[in-house]
Structure formats: C-alpha cells, structure tokens
Amino acid sequence: MSNESVTDWVKLDFEQARTKHLLFKSRLRSILYGADVAEAPVVSHEECTLGKWIYNHALDTYAFIPEMQQLEQVHKELHSVASRLVGFYKEGKINEARNGLDHIEKIAEELLTKLASVEIKVNESQAVHLEGSSYSDSLEINADELSELQFLNADLDRRIKEQSQELSYARERFELVAKATHDAIWDWNLLNDDIWWNDGFKELFGYKDEEIEPTIISWYSRVHPEDKERVVGSIHEVIDHGGTNWSSEYRFKKVNGDYAFVYDRGYALHDAEGTPYRMLGSMQEITERKQAEQAIRERETRFRQMANSLPIVVWTAAADGTLTYISDQWEADYGNNIRDSLEKGWSSFIHPEDMATAVAEWETAIETGARYETEFRVWHKSGSYRWVLVRAVPATDDNGNIERWYGSHTDIHDKKADEELLESRVKERTLELEMKNNELEQFIYVSHHDLQEPLRKMITFGEMVRTDAGNSITPVSQTRLDKVTGAARRMSAALRDVLDLASLNKEEQFARVELDEVLGDVLTELELVIAEKAACIVSDPLPVINGVRHQIHQLLYNLLNNALKFSSPGQVSQISISSGTATEAEIKTHPELLPSISYHKLTVRDNGIGFDQLSANKIFVMFQRLHSKESYPGTGIGLALCKKVVLNHRGAISAVSKAGEGATFSILLPAQRQA
C-alpha cells in the first residue's frame, strides 16, 4: 500500500471521528436545553459511535501510538461528566447542568487535541504499521446524520435564543427587585472577584457610583476592623468547603465614616464539579435593632445592679413561669446556689407543707395574669426553713400579652414569730377578759340580788311600820319614815341603773335589729306613763340596723322616758321620732365618726321644759342632774346609759335645747357594721 493511499484513509478516518464527536456535543446540548433526544449514546461511552470506533477499531489499528490509550481515557471522562450533567437536568437542577457545559468544552478540546496528536503520529509512522488496515466503516457519515446535526444545531440555536431571552427577562426582573428593595443586593463573581451592587447599597451607605470599587475590595475594605477577620473567615469557610448558605452580623462603614450594623446573607452557586463560581446576597441595616438590643442589655444590667443592691431577693421569670434570674441576695441570705436554683426552680426549696398551695396559686396567676402574693417557708442556710413573703407582677406587651414576671422574696420570719407571739398573748388576754367578764357578770348578779334584797326589806318593813302604827305615829316620825322608804326606793332604782350601765361594757354579738319593733316594745312598757301624761307620740318608719337589740331597747326607753318625765306642767306632751340619712356636714361635727361610711339619723323631739344649751354635754354625764330629785325624780344615769349604747354602736348622740322650749336629741348610727 502506498504512503499516499494510507494518508488518505487515515485522514478520512480521523475526520469522521471528529464529526461524530461534534454530533455528541450537539446531542448533549440539545438534551440540556429541553430537546427530546436519545440520551443513551450521550451518557454511555461504549454506546457512543466514537466510542465504538475507539474500542472496535482505533485501539487495535493505532495501538503503536501511546497517545491512543490517553485518548480512550479522555473519551471516557467526557461521557462521565455528560452523564452527571444529564442527571442534574433530570433532577431539575437545570442551571447546574448547563453551567457544566463549560467543563465539557474543556474536556472536548482535550479530546480533539489527542485525536490530532494520534493522527499526526500515524502519518509520520511507516506504512508497514498499517499494512492491510483501512478506516472504520462504523464511522461513515451519511446524509441522515448530517441532517440531524444541522437540525440539532438549528433547534439548539432557537432554544438558546429563547432561553437567553427568558434569562434576560429574569435578569431584568432581578434588577427591578433589587431597585425596589431597601436592602443592599450584591452579586459576586467568585472566578474574577467582580461584584455588583444595587442602588439600595448606595442609599443605605451614601456612596456614589464612582466611589464604589467594582471588585470585592468594595466590601472587604469597609468591614469594621474588629469584625473583619471573623466575617471574612466565615464567608470563605462556606465557599471553601462547598457550603451554600452564609450569614453574619457585623459593622459596615458608611460614606461619612460612621459604621452601620448590618445583617448580611449570601447564597453560593456551584458548577457541575461542585466548584463555587458565584454568590448572591443581600445586606440589611439593623442599626436601630442593635441599638435597641444594646439599650435592653443596659437596662437589664441596671436592673440587676439595682436588684443586687436591695436587701431582699429579686427575681424574674418567663411568661410560663420559668425562672430566668435571681439576685445575689438569694445565695447570700439563704445559701442556695443561684445556678442550681434556676435549673430546679422554687419547688426544691419550698417547705413540703406549703408546696401545694404555693404552686397552685402561682399556676393560677400565670393563667389569669393576676398579681401573685403569698407566704411560704423556704430552705435557709441555717439548716431550717424561714417564712418569706413572695410577690410577683406581670409585665405585658402592647397587646396585653405577658412577656415576663418581676418578683421578690421578703424575709418575714421574725415578723411571723412576732405575730405568733402577739396572737398567743391576745389569746391569753382574751381569756383574761373572759374571766373578768364572768366575774363582772357574777358581780352584777350578786349586786342585783344581794344588794337589792336589803333595800326591798327596808321598803317592805317601812310600809309595815306605817300600817302597824296607824294614827298613833307622830307627823315627825311619819316624815322620817317617808324619807327612809323614799331613799330606799331611790337607791334601788340607782342600783338598777348602775348595773344596767355596767352590763353595757360586756361585748355582745351584733345582729339585725328592726327599730320599729323595738319602739313598739318600748311604747308598751311605757303605756301607763303615756296615759298618765296624756302624751302624744308619733314616729316615722324607722330603719333596720345592725346592733344589740336589748341595748337599743334601753336607748329608746330612756330617751322617751326622759321626754315624758320632763314634760311641761299643764301642757299635753308632744313627742316625735323621725328618721333619715345624716348629711356630710352632720357627720363632720362628730370627729369620732368615719366620713367614709353612711349613717342613719334618728331624731327624738319633745315640747318639755328643755334646758340651757350650755348644759348640753353635762346631761350625758352619770349622776349629773339639772333639777332636784324632789322636782323630777330619777337617778341621773338614764342619758349616760343612752350615750354608752350609742358609743357601743360606733355612733354619736347630741342634744339641742332652750329652757322652756323642749329638747331635740339626735342619734347617728352606722348604716353598716364597722370592724
């Protein structure tokens, strides 16, 4: 075989190989741009027509050329990468797949270089190496393949044009979004370190276009020196290790030299080999937020400093009741480790007997948002439990939701001990008073029985002497006998009144008292005196009060009896009882009354002999008399008893009169029971 004929068929052999390689690339691009092309010859190096040429012909025919083995390895790598790109496309990772075409081109260029190298060395070799050989029929290019190649290229051009237009639209949308946002948007080309900033960057930091470097130096140079190592290190950690997402907070220099706090986020894009080639991100200014956080930290610091300076335990809890802070006083006073206490909560320090109540009340406060206040015993470093008063109030947000609780523990152990001691002494004193009351009751009984008995005998025997003597007793003796019996009667009445007054010192149970009923009983009791005096007594409907019935009976009895006793001679006795509500001015005239409550006002008015107003206070003093006992009999105790009854009921009594013009008594009684 002549050298010229060998050269011709070798040239044809390699031209057809290059054409088959071109067809492979066109098919791969068509697949990655959405054309319906069979993928088997593309992803498999053995099913590829060029691969069949290599394995069925070229490796044997050109075995004497060392580069032939290298050509086979490059071809295998080419299909391996193509298979991975097709896999990306099928998984929906279209950008990653298409970005890998650049890598394919590099390998394809290497394959063409190897083909050219093998062809040159074949032509340079002796014809004897190719004796009896010829080009491979499997590489013959027919019209159908040429038509397919032409169609694939035309279709690929159309698809690339359409998708380039879509990419242009997407880029336009991206730029519009970048302009619309207040954030600084950036696009960093990792291959050449170029970086693009949107208008938001200029607005945020005040830079002009000519002041912004087009490379990554525009970012590096403005990161605060104290943050630079941390921030730059973190972004390269993501890039160098194949990461995707990056974020960081740091300070960034503005055009005026001030530093703004920013929150920066980035997303890295990778090619088919996993190599990062681009990073997109946005930078948001958070200066106000950071300043607010700093203000909160400063307030928290001041709060803790203040809390630690107080002589009580101060604490805070989250909205759900979890402890978040306890002041140093807790450890100083009670010896409990603060960290352990925060982890365990109060439950491990509360006395077992107080636990259920304390926890239940705390849970109720958390649920309702009500103020928490209770007392319980907590473990103390002395080895015993001490009483504390625990208070907590919720802090809420603008919507009324609880954000946290502020609380305190105040040691009240000594106070509780004092209260227990006081309670014990009160009990002892109460027992003493009960004993004295019993003694007083016994005295009243003895006085009423044993002292009244001789007086009754004096009166009885005096009457017997008067009867036995008949007309034989001299007028002088008769007068003396009358004085003795009169004195005995007055002493008996005085003793009865004194005992009645003494009985008012006894504390008695208050109950509902209908004054109309009591008045009815009093009028019945005074029926004979009323008839004797031909008196006219009228009354308004009277209120119901809270009081001691028999004392109120004594009050009304003595007031009406007093009015009947001091009636004007030869004049029909007129007595009226009226009822109403005391005015503020009337209440203020009595300092002993409480201005915060209301009072019933009872008025007893008569047309009797009256008295001088200068003596208004004197009439309520025991045994004080304005008239002689010969003119108006009595013990001088009745009105003193009235005042005692009114004082027992936390009220006030006063009198207004003018000699010869009757008297008016005003009684103010509480409309509700006082403590």
XYZ file of C-alpha atoms in Angstrom:
675
model
C 0.000 0.000 0.000
C 1.407 3.342 -0.996
C 2.028 6.052 1.556
C -0.358 8.340 -0.309
C -3.290 5.932 -0.021
C -2.558 5.332 3.681
C -2.577 9.043 4.310
C -5.915 9.452 2.562
C -7.791 6.813 4.509
C -6.195 7.892 7.838
C -7.284 11.452 7.163
C -10.816 10.235 6.381
C -10.809 8.051 9.499
C -9.977 10.942 11.814
C -12.256 13.452 10.049
C -15.180 11.133 10.600
C -14.157 10.708 14.286
C -14.172 14.486 14.760
C -17.581 14.721 13.094
C -19.010 12.051 15.409
C -17.586 13.986 18.361
C -19.315 17.146 17.128
C -22.582 15.223 16.882
C -22.132 14.072 20.527
C -21.741 17.648 21.739
C -24.785 18.810 19.786
C -26.890 15.988 21.235
C -25.740 16.780 24.780
C -26.549 20.473 24.444
C -29.939 19.653 22.918
C -30.794 17.385 25.873
C -29.798 20.055 28.394
C -31.892 22.673 26.568
C -35.043 20.535 26.510
C -34.926 18.740 23.121
C -36.220 15.162 23.002
C -33.008 13.355 22.061
C -31.966 9.815 22.989
C -29.600 10.090 25.932
C -28.033 6.592 25.857
C -25.242 7.401 23.315
C -24.536 10.571 25.266
C -24.228 9.127 28.757
C -22.539 5.822 27.811
C -19.015 5.900 26.411
C -19.486 2.395 24.932
C -22.744 3.140 23.042
C -21.343 6.337 21.573
C -20.349 5.928 17.879
C -16.998 7.494 18.640
C -16.613 5.019 21.497
C -17.414 2.124 19.181
C -14.750 3.441 16.778
C -12.243 3.568 19.615
C -12.960 0.120 21.068
C -13.731 -1.765 17.820
C -11.121 -0.193 15.566
C -8.804 2.548 16.764
C -7.305 0.858 19.837
C -6.160 -2.081 17.673
C -5.313 -0.170 14.493
C -3.315 2.573 16.229
C -2.054 0.562 19.182
C 1.536 1.502 18.338
C 0.703 5.148 19.198
C 0.956 5.704 23.053
C -1.467 8.657 22.941
C -4.228 6.281 21.798
C -4.692 4.991 25.361
C -4.844 8.580 26.652
C -7.473 9.363 24.006
C -9.632 6.500 25.325
C -9.377 7.785 28.919
C -10.317 11.363 27.922
C -13.292 9.992 25.966
C -14.456 8.003 28.992
C -14.129 11.102 31.257
C -16.119 13.150 28.732
C -19.083 10.779 28.911
C -18.824 10.516 32.704
C -19.229 14.277 33.046
C -22.006 14.259 30.409
C -23.853 11.564 32.357
C -23.650 13.683 35.534
C -24.981 16.767 33.718
C -27.916 14.836 32.272
C -28.607 13.567 35.795
C -28.666 17.164 37.111
C -31.086 18.151 34.349
C -33.452 15.280 35.169
C -33.350 16.276 38.870
C -34.441 19.793 37.974
C -31.003 21.325 38.585
C -31.046 22.953 35.151
C -28.609 25.765 35.908
C -26.079 23.385 37.399
C -26.416 21.162 34.328
C -25.932 23.973 31.792
C -23.151 25.576 33.771
C -21.282 22.284 33.367
C -21.121 22.699 29.595
C -18.035 24.876 30.014
C -16.325 21.972 31.729
C -17.448 19.647 28.897
C -15.905 22.009 26.357
C -12.548 21.848 28.132
C -12.566 18.052 28.048
C -13.790 18.083 24.425
C -10.915 20.341 23.441
C -8.519 17.941 25.111
C -10.077 15.018 23.185
C -9.680 16.846 19.859
C -6.084 17.591 20.787
C -5.478 13.891 21.433
C -7.135 12.948 18.118
C -4.910 15.395 16.249
C -1.824 14.095 18.054
C -2.632 10.469 17.195
C -3.350 11.403 13.553
C -0.044 13.219 13.161
C 1.943 10.336 14.613
C 0.126 7.838 12.416
C 1.040 9.857 9.311
C 4.618 10.112 10.476
C 4.918 6.343 11.039
C 5.968 3.796 8.485
C 3.301 2.390 6.192
C 4.257 -1.076 7.418
C 2.390 -0.402 10.682
C -0.845 -0.011 8.736
C -0.384 -2.825 6.224
C -3.777 -4.328 5.406
C -5.637 -1.717 7.517
C -8.334 0.721 6.446
C -10.688 3.273 8.008
C -13.679 2.030 10.054
C -16.982 1.648 8.242
C -18.801 2.372 11.508
C -17.757 5.981 11.266
C -19.183 6.606 7.857
C -21.277 9.769 7.898
C -24.496 9.547 5.982
C -26.961 12.195 4.869
C -29.330 11.440 7.770
C -26.636 12.191 10.348
C -25.708 15.393 8.576
C -29.390 16.388 8.502
C -29.695 15.507 12.213
C -26.630 17.563 13.030
C -27.977 20.507 11.038
C -31.395 20.203 12.698
C -29.937 19.851 16.187
C -27.779 22.913 15.731
C -30.684 24.974 14.356
C -33.033 23.786 17.109
C -30.332 24.406 19.700
C -29.790 27.941 18.425
C -33.532 28.591 18.679
C -33.773 27.180 22.194
C -30.718 29.065 23.371
C -32.120 32.259 21.916
C -35.485 31.739 23.634
C -33.936 30.832 26.942
C -31.451 33.661 26.649
C -34.425 35.966 26.240
C -36.053 34.416 29.314
C -32.758 34.842 31.119
C -32.735 38.475 30.059
C -36.269 38.901 31.412
C -35.240 37.190 34.639
C -32.210 39.456 34.899
C -34.439 42.461 34.308
C -36.849 41.291 37.000
C -33.922 40.744 39.347
C -32.684 44.270 38.733
C -36.181 45.702 39.283
C -36.494 43.813 42.567
C -33.013 44.986 43.534
C -34.109 48.577 42.906
C -37.423 48.189 44.748
C -35.949 46.849 47.971
C -34.251 48.978 50.611
C -31.679 46.243 51.167
C -28.257 46.243 49.552
C -28.243 43.447 46.943
C -24.913 42.088 45.728
C -23.727 39.647 43.048
C -20.187 38.353 43.482
C -18.362 36.575 40.641
C -16.047 34.212 42.513
C -13.954 33.498 39.410
C -12.718 37.051 38.891
C -13.787 38.693 42.212
C -16.014 41.242 40.454
C -19.003 42.376 42.482
C -22.180 44.216 41.535
C -24.170 46.364 43.969
C -27.733 47.599 43.536
C -28.961 51.142 44.185
C -30.027 50.113 47.676
C -26.345 49.873 48.611
C -25.849 53.495 47.674
C -28.977 54.609 49.513
C -28.102 52.708 52.683
C -24.496 53.810 52.958
C -24.413 57.058 50.928
C -21.872 56.108 48.256
C -21.810 57.329 44.648
C -21.039 55.072 41.691
C -17.513 56.425 41.292
C -16.792 55.769 44.992
C -17.570 52.042 44.756
C -14.805 49.712 43.614
C -16.044 47.112 41.071
C -14.314 44.255 42.873
C -14.766 42.529 46.201
C -12.472 45.133 47.721
C -15.555 47.385 47.914
C -16.817 45.037 50.608
C -13.622 43.905 52.345
C -12.303 47.439 52.830
C -15.462 48.671 54.585
C -15.993 45.880 57.111
C -15.114 47.141 60.595
C -11.529 46.157 61.509
C -12.717 44.429 64.683
C -15.218 42.315 62.689
C -13.210 41.688 59.507
C -11.327 38.538 60.500
C -14.462 36.882 61.842
C -16.752 37.856 58.944
C -14.332 37.262 56.056
C -13.258 33.989 57.626
C -16.860 32.796 57.930
C -17.761 33.529 54.276
C -14.635 31.784 52.979
C -15.359 28.845 55.261
C -18.658 28.394 53.383
C -17.089 28.930 49.934
C -14.024 26.733 50.504
C -15.964 23.795 51.910
C -18.734 23.641 49.343
C -21.352 25.297 51.521
C -24.404 27.059 50.166
C -25.779 29.476 52.783
C -23.865 32.122 54.715
C -24.994 34.852 57.095
C -23.377 37.188 59.587
C -23.951 40.369 61.597
C -21.211 42.997 61.580
C -20.435 46.713 61.222
C -20.086 48.293 57.767
C -18.576 51.697 57.012
C -20.797 54.445 55.590
C -19.609 57.279 53.377
C -19.495 59.691 56.352
C -17.161 57.393 58.279
C -19.799 56.067 60.688
C -20.413 52.347 60.962
C -23.849 50.805 60.487
C -24.816 47.426 61.912
C -25.861 45.079 59.084
C -27.281 41.591 58.731
C -25.740 40.025 55.598
C -26.856 36.815 53.871
C -25.390 35.024 50.852
C -26.158 32.016 48.653
C -23.396 30.258 46.705
C -23.875 28.694 43.230
C -21.766 25.701 42.148
C -20.911 24.193 38.754
C -21.201 20.539 37.783
C -17.949 19.739 39.558
C -19.198 21.345 42.772
C -16.938 24.348 42.380
C -18.489 27.632 43.583
C -18.478 30.239 40.837
C -20.988 32.870 42.019
C -22.568 34.179 45.202
C -25.729 36.258 45.559
C -26.739 38.053 48.698
C -28.482 40.910 50.469
C -27.359 43.245 53.217
C -29.927 44.739 55.611
C -29.179 47.597 58.002
C -30.101 46.680 61.592
C -28.570 49.621 63.458
C -31.829 50.530 65.209
C -32.400 46.934 66.223
C -28.860 46.596 67.570
C -29.212 49.880 69.438
C -32.498 48.675 70.900
C -30.838 45.402 71.906
C -27.984 47.367 73.476
C -30.495 49.547 75.344
C -32.238 46.415 76.591
C -28.919 44.966 77.738
C -28.067 48.209 79.517
C -31.485 48.297 81.203
C -31.064 44.675 82.174
C -27.638 45.477 83.631
C -29.016 48.435 85.593
C -31.925 46.311 86.793
C -29.586 43.594 88.023
C -27.289 46.103 89.687
C -30.269 47.641 91.462
C -31.693 44.204 92.322
C -28.373 43.066 93.797
C -28.186 46.221 95.933
C -31.546 45.559 97.637
C -31.755 43.717 100.959
C -34.438 41.396 99.544
C -34.343 38.642 96.938
C -35.415 39.904 93.485
C -36.197 37.513 90.631
C -37.658 37.351 87.131
C -39.471 34.594 85.284
C -40.582 33.948 81.725
C -44.242 34.178 80.732
C -44.687 30.463 81.515
C -43.227 30.887 84.999
C -39.730 29.531 84.309
C -37.139 31.322 86.452
C -34.713 33.454 84.418
C -32.885 35.494 87.079
C -32.351 35.547 90.866
C -30.443 38.327 92.635
C -27.294 37.671 94.649
C -29.193 38.118 97.918
C -30.705 34.649 97.424
C -27.319 32.992 97.764
C -26.065 35.433 100.406
C -29.091 35.081 102.703
C -30.233 31.530 102.089
C -27.047 29.809 100.931
C -28.719 28.312 97.844
C -26.651 28.238 94.654
C -28.229 30.565 92.071
C -27.434 28.383 89.056
C -28.913 25.298 90.740
C -31.947 27.304 91.779
C -32.552 28.491 88.203
C -32.335 24.912 86.955
C -34.516 23.370 89.689
C -36.998 26.204 90.289
C -38.556 27.152 93.630
C -40.170 23.765 94.173
C -36.979 22.219 95.516
C -36.688 24.885 98.248
C -40.292 25.301 99.467
C -41.414 23.553 102.632
C -43.382 20.392 101.718
C -46.391 21.573 103.733
C -46.552 24.850 101.761
C -45.816 23.363 98.334
C -49.331 22.589 97.063
C -50.785 25.990 97.936
C -47.811 27.975 96.617
C -47.684 26.098 93.306
C -51.461 26.240 92.779
C -51.574 30.000 93.372
C -48.582 30.524 91.039
C -50.234 28.486 88.261
C -53.435 30.495 88.685
C -51.503 33.767 88.410
C -49.763 32.590 85.214
C -53.084 31.512 83.698
C -55.021 34.669 84.613
C -52.236 37.263 84.597
C -53.239 38.344 88.114
C -50.816 39.699 90.713
C -49.194 36.921 92.757
C -48.811 37.283 96.505
C -48.417 34.522 99.045
C -46.382 33.389 102.044
C -44.451 30.155 102.399
C -41.345 28.732 104.018
C -38.066 28.233 102.114
C -34.902 26.360 102.959
C -32.288 28.511 104.700
C -28.555 28.053 105.012
C -29.019 27.799 108.779
C -30.493 24.351 108.208
C -34.103 25.326 108.836
C -36.986 26.870 106.918
C -37.786 30.574 107.086
C -41.007 32.381 106.204
C -40.932 34.665 103.157
C -43.498 36.962 101.572
C -43.476 36.371 97.812
C -44.886 38.930 95.397
C -44.848 38.990 91.572
C -46.384 41.239 88.924
C -46.601 40.529 85.173
C -45.021 42.767 82.518
C -47.063 42.835 79.308
C -46.508 43.940 75.717
C -48.657 46.425 73.762
C -51.226 43.689 73.111
C -51.568 42.777 76.765
C -49.631 39.503 76.434
C -47.389 38.605 79.362
C -43.697 38.886 78.466
C -42.153 38.171 81.868
C -42.734 38.302 85.636
C -40.938 40.509 88.173
C -40.943 39.153 91.704
C -39.421 39.451 95.163
C -38.868 37.374 98.304
C -39.025 39.313 101.562
C -37.945 37.557 104.746
C -40.826 37.832 107.242
C -39.728 35.076 109.589
C -39.168 37.413 112.547
C -42.448 39.194 111.802
C -44.265 35.855 111.714
C -42.673 34.937 115.028
C -43.796 38.278 116.489
C -47.298 37.729 115.099
C -47.433 34.262 116.623
C -46.242 35.690 119.943
C -48.788 38.504 119.693
C -51.528 36.030 118.785
C -50.577 33.948 121.777
C -50.711 36.993 124.025
C -54.032 38.058 122.513
C -55.409 34.626 123.305
C -54.114 34.917 126.841
C -55.566 38.422 127.147
C -58.859 37.226 125.712
C -59.006 34.504 128.302
C -58.288 37.076 130.995
C -61.047 39.343 129.665
C -63.448 36.432 129.514
C -62.606 35.661 133.143
C -63.133 39.325 134.079
C -66.416 39.392 132.169
C -67.505 36.296 134.020
C -66.510 37.933 137.277
C -68.398 41.088 136.226
C -71.484 39.058 135.413
C -71.232 37.343 138.775
C -70.805 40.744 140.431
C -73.844 42.136 138.589
C -75.867 39.112 139.580
C -74.754 39.316 143.202
C -75.263 43.063 143.242
C -78.679 42.805 141.741
C -79.740 40.029 144.086
C -77.870 40.589 147.331
C -77.928 44.408 147.349
C -81.485 44.762 146.153
C -82.745 42.342 148.795
C -81.987 44.601 151.862
C -83.489 47.567 150.017
C -86.673 45.647 149.317
C -86.826 44.688 153.018
C -86.322 48.296 154.089
C -89.201 49.390 151.870
C -91.416 46.461 152.967
C -90.774 46.853 156.685
C -91.206 50.612 156.388
C -94.663 50.059 154.915
C -95.389 47.504 157.660
C -94.386 50.002 160.364
C -96.637 52.607 158.756
C -99.562 50.120 158.750
C -98.993 48.871 162.313
C -98.668 52.359 163.784
C -101.840 53.596 162.179
C -102.779 57.055 163.500
C -100.521 56.722 166.531
C -97.379 57.725 164.619
C -96.424 61.348 165.015
C -96.157 63.624 161.953
C -92.423 63.927 162.507
C -91.989 60.156 162.595
C -94.224 59.873 159.526
C -91.943 62.282 157.630
C -88.854 60.419 158.724
C -90.370 57.103 157.709
C -91.266 58.511 154.268
C -87.689 59.696 153.813
C -86.327 56.252 154.714
C -88.574 54.392 152.251
C -88.040 57.080 149.584
C -84.306 56.820 149.985
C -84.518 53.030 149.729
C -86.582 53.281 146.547
C -84.160 55.773 145.011
C -81.208 53.632 145.964
C -82.854 50.568 144.431
C -83.539 52.462 141.186
C -79.997 53.888 141.147
C -78.512 50.465 141.756
C -80.591 49.038 138.911
C -79.452 51.794 136.560
C -75.803 51.386 137.574
C -75.992 47.653 136.965
C -77.622 48.274 133.576
C -74.821 50.669 132.667
C -72.159 48.209 133.835
C -73.695 45.474 131.737
C -73.070 47.598 128.611
C -69.325 47.019 128.968
C -69.828 43.414 128.007
C -69.048 42.702 124.325
C -72.104 41.262 122.658
C -72.937 39.844 119.249
C -74.423 42.257 116.719
C -77.442 41.167 114.720
C -80.285 42.553 112.612
C -82.459 44.923 114.667
C -85.749 46.341 113.366
C -86.174 49.662 115.184
C -89.937 49.766 114.593
C -90.328 46.527 116.585
C -88.116 47.799 119.405
C -90.078 51.064 119.541
C -93.318 49.091 119.795
C -91.968 47.177 122.803
C -90.840 50.417 124.484
C -94.254 52.089 123.998
C -95.943 49.069 125.512
C -93.616 49.211 128.514
C -94.307 52.968 128.978
C -98.031 52.619 128.385
C -99.105 53.686 131.905
C -96.803 56.714 131.952
C -98.000 57.777 128.496
C -101.606 57.503 129.633
C -100.877 59.385 132.846
C -99.218 62.208 130.932
C -101.875 62.076 128.156
C -98.814 62.178 125.851
C -98.940 62.051 122.045
C -96.062 60.102 120.460
C -95.674 59.918 116.645
C -92.927 58.242 114.638
C -91.688 57.917 111.044
C -90.959 54.428 109.752
C -87.637 53.531 111.327
C -84.730 51.697 109.622
C -83.260 48.287 110.249
C -79.769 48.409 111.755
C -77.042 46.034 112.825
C -76.810 46.145 116.602
C -77.578 44.655 120.015
C -81.341 44.585 120.448
C -81.641 44.956 124.229
C -79.178 47.873 124.216
C -81.178 49.676 121.502
C -84.268 48.992 123.677
C -82.587 50.737 126.618
C -81.634 53.664 124.333
C -85.196 54.324 123.104
C -86.727 53.592 126.538
C -84.553 56.138 128.324
C -84.962 58.824 125.621
C -88.799 58.551 125.680
C -88.958 58.169 129.472
C -86.776 61.272 129.812
C -89.074 63.235 127.466
C -92.162 62.141 129.441
C -90.523 62.914 132.786
C -89.545 66.463 131.823
C -92.858 67.442 130.201
C -94.221 70.941 130.830
C -96.909 71.113 133.577
C -100.414 71.752 132.278
C -99.405 71.053 128.661
C -100.057 67.953 126.534
C -96.739 66.203 125.986
C -95.842 66.030 122.266
C -93.032 63.641 121.277
C -91.961 62.903 117.671
C -89.443 60.412 116.315
C -88.131 60.993 112.809
C -85.658 59.089 110.638
C -83.299 59.966 107.786
C -79.724 59.832 106.484
C -77.078 62.005 108.087
C -75.502 64.654 105.841
C -71.741 65.071 105.381
C -71.866 68.274 107.404
C -73.657 66.500 110.278
C -71.108 63.669 110.226
C -68.195 66.139 110.279
C -69.498 67.709 113.523
C -68.585 64.434 115.266
C -64.815 63.726 114.954
C -65.306 60.210 116.276
C -67.314 59.208 113.183
C -65.856 57.891 109.923
C -66.536 60.173 106.925
C -66.193 57.235 104.530
C -69.415 55.481 105.585
C -73.074 56.496 105.787
C -75.156 56.898 108.984
C -78.814 56.679 109.917
C -80.083 59.703 111.781
C -82.795 59.334 114.472
C -84.300 62.493 115.956
C -86.365 62.489 119.192
C -88.062 65.875 119.727
C -90.313 66.919 122.683
C -92.064 70.060 123.913
C -90.990 69.676 127.527
C -89.246 72.037 129.927
C -85.961 71.892 127.996
C -82.624 73.032 129.393
C -79.908 75.630 128.878
C -77.712 74.732 125.858
C -74.620 75.358 127.968
C -75.560 72.187 129.864
C -75.887 70.065 126.673
C -72.793 67.976 127.384
C -73.397 67.790 131.143
C -76.654 65.876 130.780
C -74.817 62.783 129.404
C -72.547 62.526 132.481
C -73.541 59.919 135.037
C -75.221 61.237 138.210
C -75.287 64.785 136.784
C -78.681 66.389 137.384
C -80.055 69.728 136.200
C -83.010 69.599 138.584
C -83.553 68.468 142.188
C -84.767 64.944 142.824
C -87.733 66.370 144.644
C -88.873 68.206 141.480
C -88.054 65.496 138.995
C -87.310 62.049 140.395
C -84.577 59.924 138.822
C -81.053 58.595 139.261
C -79.175 60.802 136.751
C -77.997 57.745 134.863
C -80.521 57.392 132.023
C -78.878 59.714 129.471
C -75.397 58.428 130.384
C -76.686 54.972 129.561
C -78.013 56.292 126.212
C -74.587 57.671 125.307
C -72.900 54.393 126.257
C -75.270 52.444 123.986
C -74.622 54.800 121.074
C -70.821 54.603 121.566
C -71.036 50.809 121.681
C -72.605 51.001 118.225
C -69.850 53.339 116.852
C -72.288 56.224 116.660
C -72.806 59.675 118.172
C -75.511 61.414 120.228
C -76.097 65.118 120.806
C -78.826 67.392 122.222
C -80.120 70.853 121.341
C -82.465 72.730 123.661
C -83.594 76.015 125.090
C -85.123 76.397 128.525
C -88.916 76.170 128.324
C -88.939 75.229 124.614
C -88.391 71.468 124.640
C -85.366 69.419 123.621
C -84.172 67.611 120.476
C -81.901 64.559 120.678
C -80.033 63.436 117.515
C -78.636 59.930 117.273
C -76.334 58.869 114.386
C -75.927 55.099 113.920
C -73.825 53.386 111.184
C -75.769 52.122 108.195
C -73.353 49.164 108.049
C -71.454 47.207 110.643
C -67.935 48.529 111.395
C -64.971 46.359 112.204
